[in-house]
């Protein structure tokens, strides 16, 4: 296969040469050589298309906030930027608890909060916070440990 034809086609695709200049290069070669290059380019484009179709589909869309689920506790993060369709950069949010659980019952290991769900937080961005990269896998963001949302979410389990 003649690499001059491939080089000229690549230059034409990038807009470095005109179609007339590409035809001038092609006139120097036989029809069989041109057919071989055409077949090679078609196979390469089809292989690339199959590769792109096989990547994980974005069924987990990128939103403004993401939460890190640590068993019963949840930490709030903000999405800083989307590096690629499968990678995002995140940073932890500063949180201040406004509403605390009140219904405490003694017993068990130490006690139990019946209204553990009664928590409200105030969220602020932490400009000096550490930035982390989270990858999208088959199980979701960060192997399923992270969840995207439109608003920040934090939860602390007082029952442990």
mmCIF file of C-alpha atoms in Angstrom:
data_model
loop_
_atom_site.group_PDB
_atom_site.id
_atom_site.type_symbol
_atom_site.label_atom_id
_atom_site.label_comp_id
_atom_site.label_asym_id
_atom_site.label_seq_id
_atom_site.Cartn_x
_atom_site.Cartn_y
_atom_site.Cartn_z
ATOM 1 C CA UNK A 1 0.000 0.000 0.000
ATOM 2 C CA UNK A 2 1.263 3.446 -0.853
ATOM 3 C CA UNK A 3 1.669 5.791 2.094
ATOM 4 C CA UNK A 4 1.762 8.886 -0.151
ATOM 5 C CA UNK A 5 -1.941 8.459 -0.884
ATOM 6 C CA UNK A 6 -2.756 8.101 2.835
ATOM 7 C CA UNK A 7 -0.657 11.155 3.662
ATOM 8 C CA UNK A 8 -2.362 13.231 0.968
ATOM 9 C CA UNK A 9 -5.836 12.088 2.093
ATOM 10 C CA UNK A 10 -4.984 13.001 5.692
ATOM 11 C CA UNK A 11 -3.757 16.457 4.607
ATOM 12 C CA UNK A 12 -6.935 16.999 2.581
ATOM 13 C CA UNK A 13 -9.118 15.985 5.560
ATOM 14 C CA UNK A 14 -7.276 18.524 7.737
ATOM 15 C CA UNK A 15 -7.738 21.218 5.076
ATOM 16 C CA UNK A 16 -4.025 21.545 4.307
ATOM 17 C CA UNK A 17 -4.420 20.713 0.587
ATOM 18 C CA UNK A 18 -7.276 21.127 -1.887
ATOM 19 C CA UNK A 19 -9.176 18.340 -3.651
ATOM 20 C CA UNK A 20 -7.318 19.199 -6.864
ATOM 21 C CA UNK A 21 -3.976 18.640 -5.132
ATOM 22 C CA UNK A 22 -5.240 15.312 -3.748
ATOM 23 C CA UNK A 23 -6.278 14.256 -7.276
ATOM 24 C CA UNK A 24 -2.806 15.180 -8.590
ATOM 25 C CA UNK A 25 -1.232 12.823 -6.071
ATOM 26 C CA UNK A 26 -3.708 10.044 -6.914
ATOM 27 C CA UNK A 27 -3.076 10.295 -10.711
ATOM 28 C CA UNK A 28 0.434 8.933 -10.167
ATOM 29 C CA UNK A 29 -0.889 5.559 -8.963
ATOM 30 C CA UNK A 30 -2.767 2.629 -10.492
ATOM 31 C CA UNK A 31 -6.393 1.794 -9.870
ATOM 32 C CA UNK A 32 -5.405 -1.275 -7.809
ATOM 33 C CA UNK A 33 -3.265 0.867 -5.499
ATOM 34 C CA UNK A 34 -6.117 3.350 -5.074
ATOM 35 C CA UNK A 35 -8.555 0.511 -4.327
ATOM 36 C CA UNK A 36 -6.181 -0.938 -1.719
ATOM 37 C CA UNK A 37 -5.947 2.427 0.082
ATOM 38 C CA UNK A 38 -9.716 2.911 -0.081
ATOM 39 C CA UNK A 39 -10.331 -0.567 1.384
ATOM 40 C CA UNK A 40 -7.809 0.108 4.165
ATOM 41 C CA UNK A 41 -9.427 3.444 5.088
ATOM 42 C CA UNK A 42 -12.913 1.909 5.093
ATOM 43 C CA UNK A 43 -11.774 -0.944 7.377
ATOM 44 C CA UNK A 44 -10.026 1.508 9.730
ATOM 45 C CA UNK A 45 -13.121 3.725 10.002
ATOM 46 C CA UNK A 46 -15.350 0.700 10.634
ATOM 47 C CA UNK A 47 -12.977 -0.586 13.348
ATOM 48 C CA UNK A 48 -12.985 2.837 15.037
ATOM 49 C CA UNK A 49 -16.778 3.021 14.843
ATOM 50 C CA UNK A 50 -17.115 -0.441 16.428
ATOM 51 C CA UNK A 51 -14.723 0.583 19.204
ATOM 52 C CA UNK A 52 -16.672 3.766 19.957
ATOM 53 C CA UNK A 53 -19.960 1.831 20.015
ATOM 54 C CA UNK A 54 -18.529 -0.743 22.456
ATOM 55 C CA UNK A 55 -17.603 1.848 25.126
ATOM 56 C CA UNK A 56 -19.922 2.158 28.133
ATOM 57 C CA UNK A 57 -22.925 4.291 27.268
ATOM 58 C CA UNK A 58 -23.555 7.360 29.390
ATOM 59 C CA UNK A 59 -26.539 5.994 31.286
ATOM 60 C CA UNK A 60 -25.133 7.765 34.333
ATOM 61 C CA UNK A 61 -25.355 11.447 33.314
ATOM 62 C CA UNK A 62 -23.086 14.119 34.748
ATOM 63 C CA UNK A 63 -24.871 16.505 37.117
ATOM 64 C CA UNK A 64 -23.811 19.415 39.318
ATOM 65 C CA UNK A 65 -23.323 17.445 42.557
ATOM 66 C CA UNK A 66 -22.165 13.964 43.496
ATOM 67 C CA UNK A 67 -22.369 12.087 46.798
ATOM 68 C CA UNK A 68 -19.955 9.504 48.161
ATOM 69 C CA UNK A 69 -21.812 6.628 49.846
ATOM 70 C CA UNK A 70 -19.842 5.113 52.727
ATOM 71 C CA UNK A 71 -22.173 2.397 54.011
ATOM 72 C CA UNK A 72 -24.660 4.400 56.157
ATOM 73 C CA UNK A 73 -22.881 7.786 55.913
ATOM 74 C CA UNK A 74 -22.938 10.018 52.833
ATOM 75 C CA UNK A 75 -20.500 12.847 52.000
ATOM 76 C CA UNK A 76 -21.399 15.733 49.652
ATOM 77 C CA UNK A 77 -19.149 16.749 46.734
ATOM 78 C CA UNK A 78 -19.449 19.130 43.811
ATOM 79 C CA UNK A 79 -18.483 18.319 40.229
ATOM 80 C CA UNK A 80 -15.736 20.718 39.158
ATOM 81 C CA UNK A 81 -15.395 19.653 35.523
ATOM 82 C CA UNK A 82 -16.022 16.787 33.159
ATOM 83 C CA UNK A 83 -12.662 15.551 31.855
ATOM 84 C CA UNK A 84 -14.200 13.054 29.398
ATOM 85 C CA UNK A 85 -17.542 11.246 29.065
ATOM 86 C CA UNK A 86 -16.287 8.708 31.618
ATOM 87 C CA UNK A 87 -14.216 10.883 34.004
ATOM 88 C CA UNK A 88 -15.152 13.822 36.267
ATOM 89 C CA UNK A 89 -13.204 15.909 38.751
ATOM 90 C CA UNK A 90 -14.897 16.494 42.120
ATOM 91 C CA UNK A 91 -14.209 18.437 45.303
ATOM 92 C CA UNK A 92 -15.732 18.023 48.775
ATOM 93 C CA UNK A 93 -18.219 20.636 49.949
ATOM 94 C CA UNK A 94 -17.947 22.339 53.349
ATOM 95 C CA UNK A 95 -20.982 21.455 55.420
ATOM 96 C CA UNK A 96 -22.527 22.893 58.552
ATOM 97 C CA UNK A 97 -25.331 20.991 60.227
ATOM 98 C CA UNK A 98 -28.409 23.109 60.909
ATOM 99 C CA UNK A 99 -30.951 20.535 62.148
ATOM 100 C CA UNK A 100 -30.008 17.640 64.439
ATOM 101 C CA UNK A 101 -31.942 14.485 65.402
ATOM 102 C CA UNK A 102 -33.796 14.942 68.736
ATOM 103 C CA UNK A 103 -35.639 11.696 69.609
ATOM 104 C CA UNK A 104 -33.018 9.699 71.531
ATOM 105 C CA UNK A 105 -33.897 6.412 73.249
ATOM 106 C CA UNK A 106 -31.502 4.604 75.590
ATOM 107 C CA UNK A 107 -30.807 0.943 74.944
ATOM 108 C CA UNK A 108 -28.739 -1.379 72.805
ATOM 109 C CA UNK A 109 -25.065 -0.532 72.570
ATOM 110 C CA UNK A 110 -25.530 3.085 73.635
ATOM 111 C CA UNK A 111 -28.850 4.339 72.313
ATOM 112 C CA UNK A 112 -30.957 4.975 69.250
ATOM 113 C CA UNK A 113 -32.134 8.098 67.411
ATOM 114 C CA UNK A 114 -35.656 7.495 66.132
ATOM 115 C CA UNK A 115 -35.524 10.596 63.923
ATOM 116 C CA UNK A 116 -32.075 9.996 62.409
ATOM 117 C CA UNK A 117 -33.451 11.184 59.048
ATOM 118 C CA UNK A 118 -34.140 14.645 60.574
ATOM 119 C CA UNK A 119 -30.913 16.335 59.413
ATOM 120 C CA UNK A 120 -30.377 19.514 57.411
ATOM 121 C CA UNK A 121 -27.057 20.898 56.240
ATOM 122 C CA UNK A 122 -25.767 24.166 54.853
ATOM 123 C CA UNK A 123 -23.381 23.609 51.902
ATOM 124 C CA UNK A 124 -20.598 25.902 50.716
ATOM 125 C CA UNK A 125 -17.922 25.402 48.104
ATOM 126 C CA UNK A 126 -14.387 24.745 49.369
ATOM 127 C CA UNK A 127 -12.056 26.485 46.906
ATOM 128 C CA UNK A 128 -8.951 25.098 48.672
ATOM 129 C CA UNK A 129 -10.247 21.519 48.821
ATOM 130 C CA UNK A 130 -8.528 18.560 47.217
ATOM 131 C CA UNK A 131 -9.715 17.642 43.722
ATOM 132 C CA UNK A 132 -10.334 13.946 42.990
ATOM 133 C CA UNK A 133 -11.019 12.146 39.710
ATOM 134 C CA UNK A 134 -13.923 9.717 39.559
ATOM 135 C CA UNK A 135 -14.223 7.177 36.723
ATOM 136 C CA UNK A 136 -17.387 5.703 35.265
ATOM 137 C CA UNK A 137 -17.429 1.904 35.356
ATOM 138 C CA UNK A 138 -20.013 -0.730 34.525
ATOM 139 C CA UNK A 139 -21.442 -0.389 38.058
ATOM 140 C CA UNK A 140 -21.663 3.413 37.940
ATOM 141 C CA UNK A 141 -19.528 6.305 39.104
ATOM 142 C CA UNK A 142 -16.556 5.129 41.173
ATOM 143 C CA UNK A 143 -17.599 1.453 40.927
ATOM 144 C CA UNK A 144 -21.073 2.336 42.211
ATOM 145 C CA UNK A 145 -19.940 4.133 45.390
ATOM 146 C CA UNK A 146 -20.773 7.610 44.018
ATOM 147 C CA UNK A 147 -24.162 8.983 42.955
ATOM 148 C CA UNK A 148 -24.894 12.104 40.884
ATOM 149 C CA UNK A 149 -27.686 14.502 41.891
ATOM 150 C CA UNK A 150 -28.995 17.970 41.121
ATOM 151 C CA UNK A 151 -28.529 19.139 44.717
ATOM 152 C CA UNK A 152 -25.948 18.276 47.388
ATOM 153 C CA UNK A 153 -26.706 15.535 49.880
ATOM 154 C CA UNK A 154 -24.992 14.600 53.140
ATOM 155 C CA UNK A 155 -26.110 12.207 55.846
ATOM 156 C CA UNK A 156 -24.481 11.142 59.114
ATOM 157 C CA UNK A 157 -25.797 8.016 60.822
ATOM 158 C CA UNK A 158 -25.997 8.819 64.535
ATOM 159 C CA UNK A 159 -27.034 5.241 65.311
ATOM 160 C CA UNK A 160 -23.490 3.907 64.965
#
